[in-house]
mmCIF file of C-alpha atoms in Angstrom:
data_model
loop_
_atom_site.group_PDB
_atom_site.id
_atom_site.type_symbol
_atom_site.label_atom_id
_atom_site.label_comp_id
_atom_site.label_asym_id
_atom_site.label_seq_id
_atom_site.Cartn_x
_atom_site.Cartn_y
_atom_site.Cartn_z
ATOM 1 C CA MET A 175 10.695 72.888 -45.718
ATOM 2 C CA SER A 176 12.930 72.624 -42.681
ATOM 3 C CA THR A 177 16.543 73.741 -42.725
ATOM 4 C CA ILE A 178 19.173 71.561 -41.119
ATOM 5 C CA THR A 179 22.931 71.614 -40.637
ATOM 6 C CA VAL A 180 24.970 68.596 -39.626
ATOM 7 C CA GLY A 181 28.328 69.000 -37.912
ATOM 8 C CA LEU A 182 30.776 66.107 -38.180
ATOM 9 C CA LEU A 183 34.091 67.976 -37.873
ATOM 10 C CA GLY A 184 34.221 67.706 -34.115
ATOM 11 C CA ARG A 185 31.457 66.852 -31.687
ATOM 12 C CA PHE A 186 28.399 65.623 -33.599
ATOM 13 C CA ASP A 187 25.998 68.533 -33.963
ATOM 14 C CA VAL A 188 22.579 68.932 -35.568
ATOM 15 C CA VAL A 189 20.709 72.213 -35.897
ATOM 16 C CA LEU A 190 17.152 72.082 -37.233
ATOM 17 C CA ASP A 191 15.341 75.342 -37.912
ATOM 18 C CA ALA A 192 17.803 77.246 -35.671
ATOM 19 C CA HIS A 193 17.356 74.805 -32.755
ATOM 20 C CA THR A 194 19.903 72.250 -31.619
ATOM 21 C CA VAL A 195 18.587 68.694 -31.882
ATOM 22 C CA ASP A 196 19.856 66.272 -29.271
ATOM 23 C CA LEU A 197 19.941 62.809 -30.790
ATOM 24 C CA THR A 198 20.581 60.685 -27.718
ATOM 25 C CA SER A 199 21.113 57.393 -29.532
ATOM 26 C CA GLY A 200 24.582 56.760 -30.931
ATOM 27 C CA ARG A 201 22.956 54.653 -33.650
ATOM 28 C CA GLN A 202 20.667 57.522 -34.628
ATOM 29 C CA ARG A 203 23.699 59.808 -34.883
ATOM 30 C CA ALA A 204 25.463 57.166 -36.972
ATOM 31 C CA VAL A 205 22.511 56.835 -39.369
ATOM 32 C CA LEU A 206 22.264 60.605 -39.739
ATOM 33 C CA ALA A 207 26.020 60.918 -40.298
ATOM 34 C CA ALA A 208 25.937 58.265 -43.020
ATOM 35 C CA LEU A 209 22.943 59.873 -44.737
ATOM 36 C CA ALA A 210 24.478 63.346 -44.392
ATOM 37 C CA LEU A 211 27.757 62.312 -46.011
ATOM 38 C CA ALA A 212 25.842 60.792 -48.923
ATOM 39 C CA ALA A 213 23.338 63.653 -49.265
ATOM 40 C CA PRO A 214 21.360 63.998 -51.400
ATOM 41 C CA ARG A 215 22.007 60.495 -52.771
ATOM 42 C CA THR A 216 20.030 57.463 -51.603
ATOM 43 C CA VAL A 217 21.716 54.977 -49.260
ATOM 44 C CA SER A 218 20.619 51.347 -49.436
ATOM 45 C CA PRO A 219 19.663 49.478 -46.255
ATOM 46 C CA ALA A 220 22.635 47.113 -46.745
ATOM 47 C CA LEU A 221 25.152 49.944 -47.102
ATOM 48 C CA LEU A 222 23.639 51.821 -44.175
ATOM 49 C CA ALA A 223 23.835 48.699 -42.003
ATOM 50 C CA GLU A 224 27.458 48.214 -43.033
ATOM 51 C CA GLN A 225 28.387 51.824 -42.294
ATOM 52 C CA ILE A 226 26.864 51.798 -38.822
ATOM 53 C CA ALA A 227 28.310 48.392 -37.937
ATOM 54 C CA SER A 228 29.494 47.918 -34.364
ATOM 55 C CA ASN A 229 33.111 47.607 -33.268
ATOM 56 C CA SER A 230 32.839 43.866 -33.759
ATOM 57 C CA GLY A 231 32.016 44.461 -37.430
ATOM 58 C CA VAL A 232 28.594 42.914 -37.037
ATOM 59 C CA PRO A 233 26.054 44.919 -39.053
ATOM 60 C CA HIS A 234 23.275 46.513 -37.084
ATOM 61 C CA PRO A 235 20.109 44.549 -37.879
ATOM 62 C CA ASP A 236 17.576 47.256 -37.029
ATOM 63 C CA VAL A 237 18.426 49.924 -39.583
ATOM 64 C CA GLU A 238 14.754 50.491 -40.357
ATOM 65 C CA ILE A 239 13.996 51.128 -36.693
ATOM 66 C CA GLU A 240 16.830 53.665 -36.478
ATOM 67 C CA VAL A 241 15.642 55.431 -39.644
ATOM 68 C CA ARG A 242 12.064 55.504 -38.349
ATOM 69 C CA SER A 243 13.262 57.015 -35.077
ATOM 70 C CA LEU A 244 15.361 59.580 -36.954
ATOM 71 C CA ARG A 245 12.386 60.516 -39.122
ATOM 72 C CA SER A 246 10.332 60.982 -35.968
ATOM 73 C CA ASP A 247 12.933 63.408 -34.582
ATOM 74 C CA LEU A 248 13.740 65.303 -37.788
ATOM 75 C CA GLY A 249 10.629 64.916 -39.913
ATOM 76 C CA ASP A 250 9.628 62.977 -42.985
ATOM 77 C CA ASP A 251 10.452 65.952 -45.207
ATOM 78 C CA LEU A 252 14.171 65.591 -44.388
ATOM 79 C CA VAL A 253 14.645 61.839 -44.042
ATOM 80 C CA ARG A 254 12.944 60.434 -47.106
ATOM 81 C CA SER A 255 12.197 56.912 -48.196
ATOM 82 C CA ASP A 256 13.335 56.415 -51.741
ATOM 83 C CA THR A 257 13.569 53.549 -54.170
ATOM 84 C CA GLY A 258 16.266 51.334 -52.743
ATOM 85 C CA GLY A 259 16.744 53.036 -49.390
ATOM 86 C CA TRP A 260 16.705 56.415 -47.688
ATOM 87 C CA ARG A 261 18.147 59.829 -48.328
ATOM 88 C CA LEU A 262 18.609 63.039 -46.426
ATOM 89 C CA ASP A 263 16.911 65.771 -48.434
ATOM 90 C CA ILE A 264 19.431 68.553 -47.872
ATOM 91 C CA GLU A 265 22.058 70.422 -49.809
ATOM 92 C CA PRO A 266 25.500 68.843 -49.414
ATOM 93 C CA SER A 267 26.790 72.208 -48.125
ATOM 94 C CA ALA A 268 24.593 71.760 -45.035
ATOM 95 C CA VAL A 269 27.139 69.156 -43.867
ATOM 96 C CA ASP A 270 30.332 70.737 -42.540
ATOM 97 C CA ALA A 271 32.575 67.894 -43.747
ATOM 98 C CA THR A 272 31.278 68.214 -47.305
ATOM 99 C CA ARG A 273 31.462 72.015 -47.209
ATOM 100 C CA PHE A 274 35.047 71.768 -45.903
ATOM 101 C CA THR A 275 36.285 69.504 -48.707
ATOM 102 C CA ARG A 276 34.587 71.648 -51.338
ATOM 103 C CA LEU A 277 36.128 74.845 -49.947
ATOM 104 C CA VAL A 278 39.602 73.292 -49.925
ATOM 105 C CA SER A 279 39.158 71.962 -53.452
ATOM 106 C CA THR A 280 38.018 75.375 -54.675
ATOM 107 C CA ALA A 281 40.891 77.112 -52.855
ATOM 108 C CA LEU A 282 43.456 74.910 -54.557
ATOM 109 C CA ARG A 283 42.035 75.918 -57.958
ATOM 110 C CA ALA A 284 41.429 79.618 -57.196
ATOM 111 C CA PRO A 285 44.750 81.329 -56.464
ATOM 112 C CA GLY A 286 43.171 84.743 -55.940
ATOM 113 C CA ARG A 287 40.970 83.517 -53.098
ATOM 114 C CA THR A 288 43.231 80.869 -51.566
ATOM 115 C CA SER A 289 43.721 82.501 -48.174
ATOM 116 C CA THR A 290 40.064 83.344 -47.589
ATOM 117 C CA LEU A 291 38.753 79.978 -48.741
ATOM 118 C CA LEU A 292 41.275 77.974 -46.731
ATOM 119 C CA THR A 293 40.669 80.103 -43.637
ATOM 120 C CA ASP A 294 36.913 79.571 -44.013
ATOM 121 C CA ALA A 295 37.421 75.830 -44.509
ATOM 122 C CA LEU A 296 39.658 75.417 -41.477
ATOM 123 C CA ALA A 297 37.239 77.426 -39.313
ATOM 124 C CA LEU A 298 34.689 74.617 -39.741
ATOM 125 C CA TRP A 299 36.837 72.269 -37.629
ATOM 126 C CA ARG A 300 35.766 71.995 -33.987
ATOM 127 C CA GLY A 301 37.780 68.930 -32.934
ATOM 128 C CA GLU A 302 38.209 65.269 -33.839
ATOM 129 C CA PRO A 303 35.834 64.293 -36.674
ATOM 130 C CA PHE A 304 32.832 62.129 -35.776
ATOM 131 C CA THR A 305 33.038 62.673 -32.011
ATOM 132 C CA GLY A 306 29.869 61.175 -30.561
ATOM 133 C CA VAL A 307 29.022 59.138 -33.646
ATOM 134 C CA ASP A 308 28.867 55.417 -32.930
ATOM 135 C CA ALA A 309 29.967 54.174 -36.359
ATOM 136 C CA PRO A 310 33.555 52.864 -36.498
ATOM 137 C CA VAL A 311 33.218 51.674 -40.107
ATOM 138 C CA LEU A 312 31.952 55.079 -41.249
ATOM 139 C CA GLU A 313 34.673 56.850 -39.274
ATOM 140 C CA GLN A 314 37.412 54.628 -40.711
ATOM 141 C CA ALA A 315 36.134 55.317 -44.215
ATOM 142 C CA HIS A 316 36.031 59.114 -43.862
ATOM 143 C CA ARG A 317 38.174 60.358 -40.956
ATOM 144 C CA PRO A 318 41.630 59.739 -42.529
ATOM 145 C CA GLY A 319 40.707 61.581 -45.732
ATOM 146 C CA LEU A 320 39.270 64.517 -43.824
ATOM 147 C CA ILE A 321 42.353 64.761 -41.616
ATOM 148 C CA GLU A 322 44.655 64.541 -44.650
ATOM 149 C CA CYS A 323 42.652 67.261 -46.407
ATOM 150 C CA ARG A 324 42.925 69.426 -43.284
ATOM 151 C CA LEU A 325 46.699 68.981 -43.208
ATOM 152 C CA VAL A 326 46.918 69.962 -46.879
ATOM 153 C CA ALA A 327 44.801 73.042 -46.163
ATOM 154 C CA VAL A 328 46.984 74.092 -43.219
ATOM 155 C CA GLU A 329 50.150 73.557 -45.256
ATOM 156 C CA ARG A 330 48.859 75.458 -48.284
ATOM 157 C CA LEU A 331 47.617 78.335 -46.126
ATOM 158 C CA ALA A 332 50.985 78.534 -44.356
ATOM 159 C CA ASP A 333 52.837 78.488 -47.701
ATOM 160 C CA PHE A 334 50.529 81.165 -49.076
ATOM 161 C CA GLU A 335 50.961 83.416 -46.041
ATOM 162 C CA LEU A 336 54.731 82.962 -45.998
ATOM 163 C CA ALA A 337 54.923 83.825 -49.704
ATOM 164 C CA ARG A 338 53.024 87.033 -48.917
ATOM 165 C CA GLY A 339 55.555 87.872 -46.184
ATOM 166 C CA ARG A 340 53.259 86.986 -43.298
ATOM 167 C CA PRO A 341 54.867 84.700 -40.723
#
């Protein structure tokens, strides 16, 4: 099976079997971002169309074409047809946004590892989330929460370091 990582915390980035994949279509990037954020759950065609809607809010009618194109680029073993839609067959930790939120959540519950976990989480950020993803609805649904979580992580790390006498 292929290994893939999806980067959403900055410029959109996909690495498949140690090689960068250049998805030239903004819609393809949007479909992959939506599937990656849901991984490994199945996303229905209606929800996928809604999440990759254009700026005008009009759903994209050719979701199946975009998924087919994505499967052609990434392989059928990663982008799977499932009852009721499609799913990305990867571990959630292969998506930087998911890994980030899990690290922050763990750090807030694990006082002994707070500094390391928060530092690791914040290192995943490479810029503005969803850069290069043409999916305003998806961005509006996820970007504010990710940014808020990042601010919490920065604040908690600063508090932790100050409490340890490190300016």
